[in-house]
């Protein structure tokens, strides 16, 4: 009985560790994405590239996005 409970606890602990590793992996990828966006924005500002919708000559908003 006690051994069964301990086995369940160990199994649950391994699952929790696995989920935690996945969450950290996700957060690292997300942080890399934000870092890449910051780099792109800085590059765009340096090269005078607009990173928001461009307005057209006739006054209407354009839907073109550079990124």
JSON list of C-alpha atoms in Angstrom, two decimals:
[
{"chain": "A", "resi": 1, "resn": "UNK", "atom": "CA", "xyz": [0.00, 0.00, 0.00]},
{"chain": "A", "resi": 2, "resn": "UNK", "atom": "CA", "xyz": [2.64, 2.49, 1.07]},
{"chain": "A", "resi": 3, "resn": "UNK", "atom": "CA", "xyz": [4.88, 1.47, -1.85]},
{"chain": "A", "resi": 4, "resn": "UNK", "atom": "CA", "xyz": [2.03, 2.12, -4.31]},
{"chain": "A", "resi": 5, "resn": "UNK", "atom": "CA", "xyz": [1.51, 5.62, -2.87]},
{"chain": "A", "resi": 6, "resn": "UNK", "atom": "CA", "xyz": [5.24, 6.37, -3.14]},
{"chain": "A", "resi": 7, "resn": "UNK", "atom": "CA", "xyz": [5.27, 5.16, -6.76]},
{"chain": "A", "resi": 8, "resn": "UNK", "atom": "CA", "xyz": [2.34, 7.48, -7.58]},
{"chain": "A", "resi": 9, "resn": "UNK", "atom": "CA", "xyz": [4.09, 10.41, -5.92]},
{"chain": "A", "resi": 10, "resn": "UNK", "atom": "CA", "xyz": [7.30, 9.77, -7.86]},
{"chain": "A", "resi": 11, "resn": "UNK", "atom": "CA", "xyz": [5.33, 9.53, -11.12]},
{"chain": "A", "resi": 12, "resn": "UNK", "atom": "CA", "xyz": [3.54, 12.80, -10.37]},
{"chain": "A", "resi": 13, "resn": "UNK", "atom": "CA", "xyz": [6.82, 14.48, -9.47]},
{"chain": "A", "resi": 14, "resn": "UNK", "atom": "CA", "xyz": [8.36, 13.40, -12.78]},
{"chain": "A", "resi": 15, "resn": "UNK", "atom": "CA", "xyz": [5.33, 14.77, -14.64]},
{"chain": "A", "resi": 16, "resn": "UNK", "atom": "CA", "xyz": [5.60, 18.07, -12.78]},
{"chain": "A", "resi": 17, "resn": "UNK", "atom": "CA", "xyz": [9.31, 18.33, -13.60]},
{"chain": "A", "resi": 18, "resn": "UNK", "atom": "CA", "xyz": [8.57, 17.61, -17.28]},
{"chain": "A", "resi": 19, "resn": "UNK", "atom": "CA", "xyz": [5.85, 20.29, -17.41]},
{"chain": "A", "resi": 20, "resn": "UNK", "atom": "CA", "xyz": [8.15, 22.75, -15.68]},
{"chain": "A", "resi": 21, "resn": "UNK", "atom": "CA", "xyz": [10.89, 22.08, -18.23]},
{"chain": "A", "resi": 22, "resn": "UNK", "atom": "CA", "xyz": [8.41, 22.67, -21.07]},
{"chain": "A", "resi": 23, "resn": "UNK", "atom": "CA", "xyz": [7.26, 25.95, -19.51]},
{"chain": "A", "resi": 24, "resn": "UNK", "atom": "CA", "xyz": [10.86, 27.19, -19.13]},
{"chain": "A", "resi": 25, "resn": "UNK", "atom": "CA", "xyz": [11.58, 26.16, -22.74]},
{"chain": "A", "resi": 26, "resn": "UNK", "atom": "CA", "xyz": [8.51, 28.11, -23.90]},
{"chain": "A", "resi": 27, "resn": "UNK", "atom": "CA", "xyz": [9.53, 31.19, -21.89]},
{"chain": "A", "resi": 28, "resn": "UNK", "atom": "CA", "xyz": [13.07, 31.09, -23.31]},
{"chain": "A", "resi": 29, "resn": "UNK", "atom": "CA", "xyz": [11.71, 30.91, -26.88]},
{"chain": "A", "resi": 30, "resn": "UNK", "atom": "CA", "xyz": [9.31, 33.76, -26.11]},
{"chain": "A", "resi": 31, "resn": "UNK", "atom": "CA", "xyz": [12.13, 35.91, -24.73]},
{"chain": "A", "resi": 32, "resn": "UNK", "atom": "CA", "xyz": [14.23, 35.20, -27.84]},
{"chain": "A", "resi": 33, "resn": "UNK", "atom": "CA", "xyz": [11.29, 36.31, -29.99]},
{"chain": "A", "resi": 34, "resn": "UNK", "atom": "CA", "xyz": [10.96, 39.57, -28.05]},
{"chain": "A", "resi": 35, "resn": "UNK", "atom": "CA", "xyz": [14.72, 40.08, -28.36]},
{"chain": "A", "resi": 36, "resn": "UNK", "atom": "CA", "xyz": [14.51, 39.57, -32.12]},
{"chain": "A", "resi": 37, "resn": "UNK", "atom": "CA", "xyz": [11.61, 42.05, -32.38]},
{"chain": "A", "resi": 38, "resn": "UNK", "atom": "CA", "xyz": [13.63, 44.63, -30.41]},
{"chain": "A", "resi": 39, "resn": "UNK", "atom": "CA", "xyz": [16.61, 44.12, -32.72]},
{"chain": "A", "resi": 40, "resn": "UNK", "atom": "CA", "xyz": [14.38, 44.48, -35.79]},
{"chain": "A", "resi": 41, "resn": "UNK", "atom": "CA", "xyz": [12.83, 47.66, -34.40]},
{"chain": "A", "resi": 42, "resn": "UNK", "atom": "CA", "xyz": [16.27, 49.13, -33.63]},
{"chain": "A", "resi": 43, "resn": "UNK", "atom": "CA", "xyz": [17.48, 48.21, -37.13]},
{"chain": "A", "resi": 44, "resn": "UNK", "atom": "CA", "xyz": [14.36, 49.78, -38.65]},
{"chain": "A", "resi": 45, "resn": "UNK", "atom": "CA", "xyz": [14.87, 53.01, -36.72]},
{"chain": "A", "resi": 46, "resn": "UNK", "atom": "CA", "xyz": [18.50, 53.15, -37.78]},
{"chain": "A", "resi": 47, "resn": "UNK", "atom": "CA", "xyz": [17.59, 52.56, -41.44]},
{"chain": "A", "resi": 48, "resn": "UNK", "atom": "CA", "xyz": [14.47, 54.78, -41.23]},
{"chain": "A", "resi": 49, "resn": "UNK", "atom": "CA", "xyz": [12.15, 51.86, -42.01]},
{"chain": "A", "resi": 50, "resn": "UNK", "atom": "CA", "xyz": [8.62, 52.15, -40.69]},
{"chain": "A", "resi": 51, "resn": "UNK", "atom": "CA", "xyz": [7.34, 49.21, -38.66]},
{"chain": "A", "resi": 52, "resn": "UNK", "atom": "CA", "xyz": [3.70, 50.33, -38.68]},
{"chain": "A", "resi": 53, "resn": "UNK", "atom": "CA", "xyz": [1.04, 50.66, -41.40]},
{"chain": "A", "resi": 54, "resn": "UNK", "atom": "CA", "xyz": [2.00, 53.15, -44.06]},
{"chain": "A", "resi": 55, "resn": "UNK", "atom": "CA", "xyz": [-0.49, 55.84, -45.05]},
{"chain": "A", "resi": 56, "resn": "UNK", "atom": "CA", "xyz": [-1.12, 56.39, -48.74]},
{"chain": "A", "resi": 57, "resn": "UNK", "atom": "CA", "xyz": [-0.92, 59.67, -50.62]},
{"chain": "A", "resi": 58, "resn": "UNK", "atom": "CA", "xyz": [-4.70, 59.92, -50.96]},
{"chain": "A", "resi": 59, "resn": "UNK", "atom": "CA", "xyz": [-5.06, 60.06, -47.17]},
{"chain": "A", "resi": 60, "resn": "UNK", "atom": "CA", "xyz": [-6.41, 56.53, -46.72]},
{"chain": "A", "resi": 61, "resn": "UNK", "atom": "CA", "xyz": [-4.64, 54.17, -44.38]},
{"chain": "A", "resi": 62, "resn": "UNK", "atom": "CA", "xyz": [-2.62, 51.55, -46.21]},
{"chain": "A", "resi": 63, "resn": "UNK", "atom": "CA", "xyz": [-2.46, 47.97, -45.05]},
{"chain": "A", "resi": 64, "resn": "UNK", "atom": "CA", "xyz": [1.18, 47.41, -45.91]},
{"chain": "A", "resi": 65, "resn": "UNK", "atom": "CA", "xyz": [3.29, 46.24, -43.02]},
{"chain": "A", "resi": 66, "resn": "UNK", "atom": "CA", "xyz": [7.05, 45.89, -43.26]},
{"chain": "A", "resi": 67, "resn": "UNK", "atom": "CA", "xyz": [7.04, 43.55, -40.26]}
]
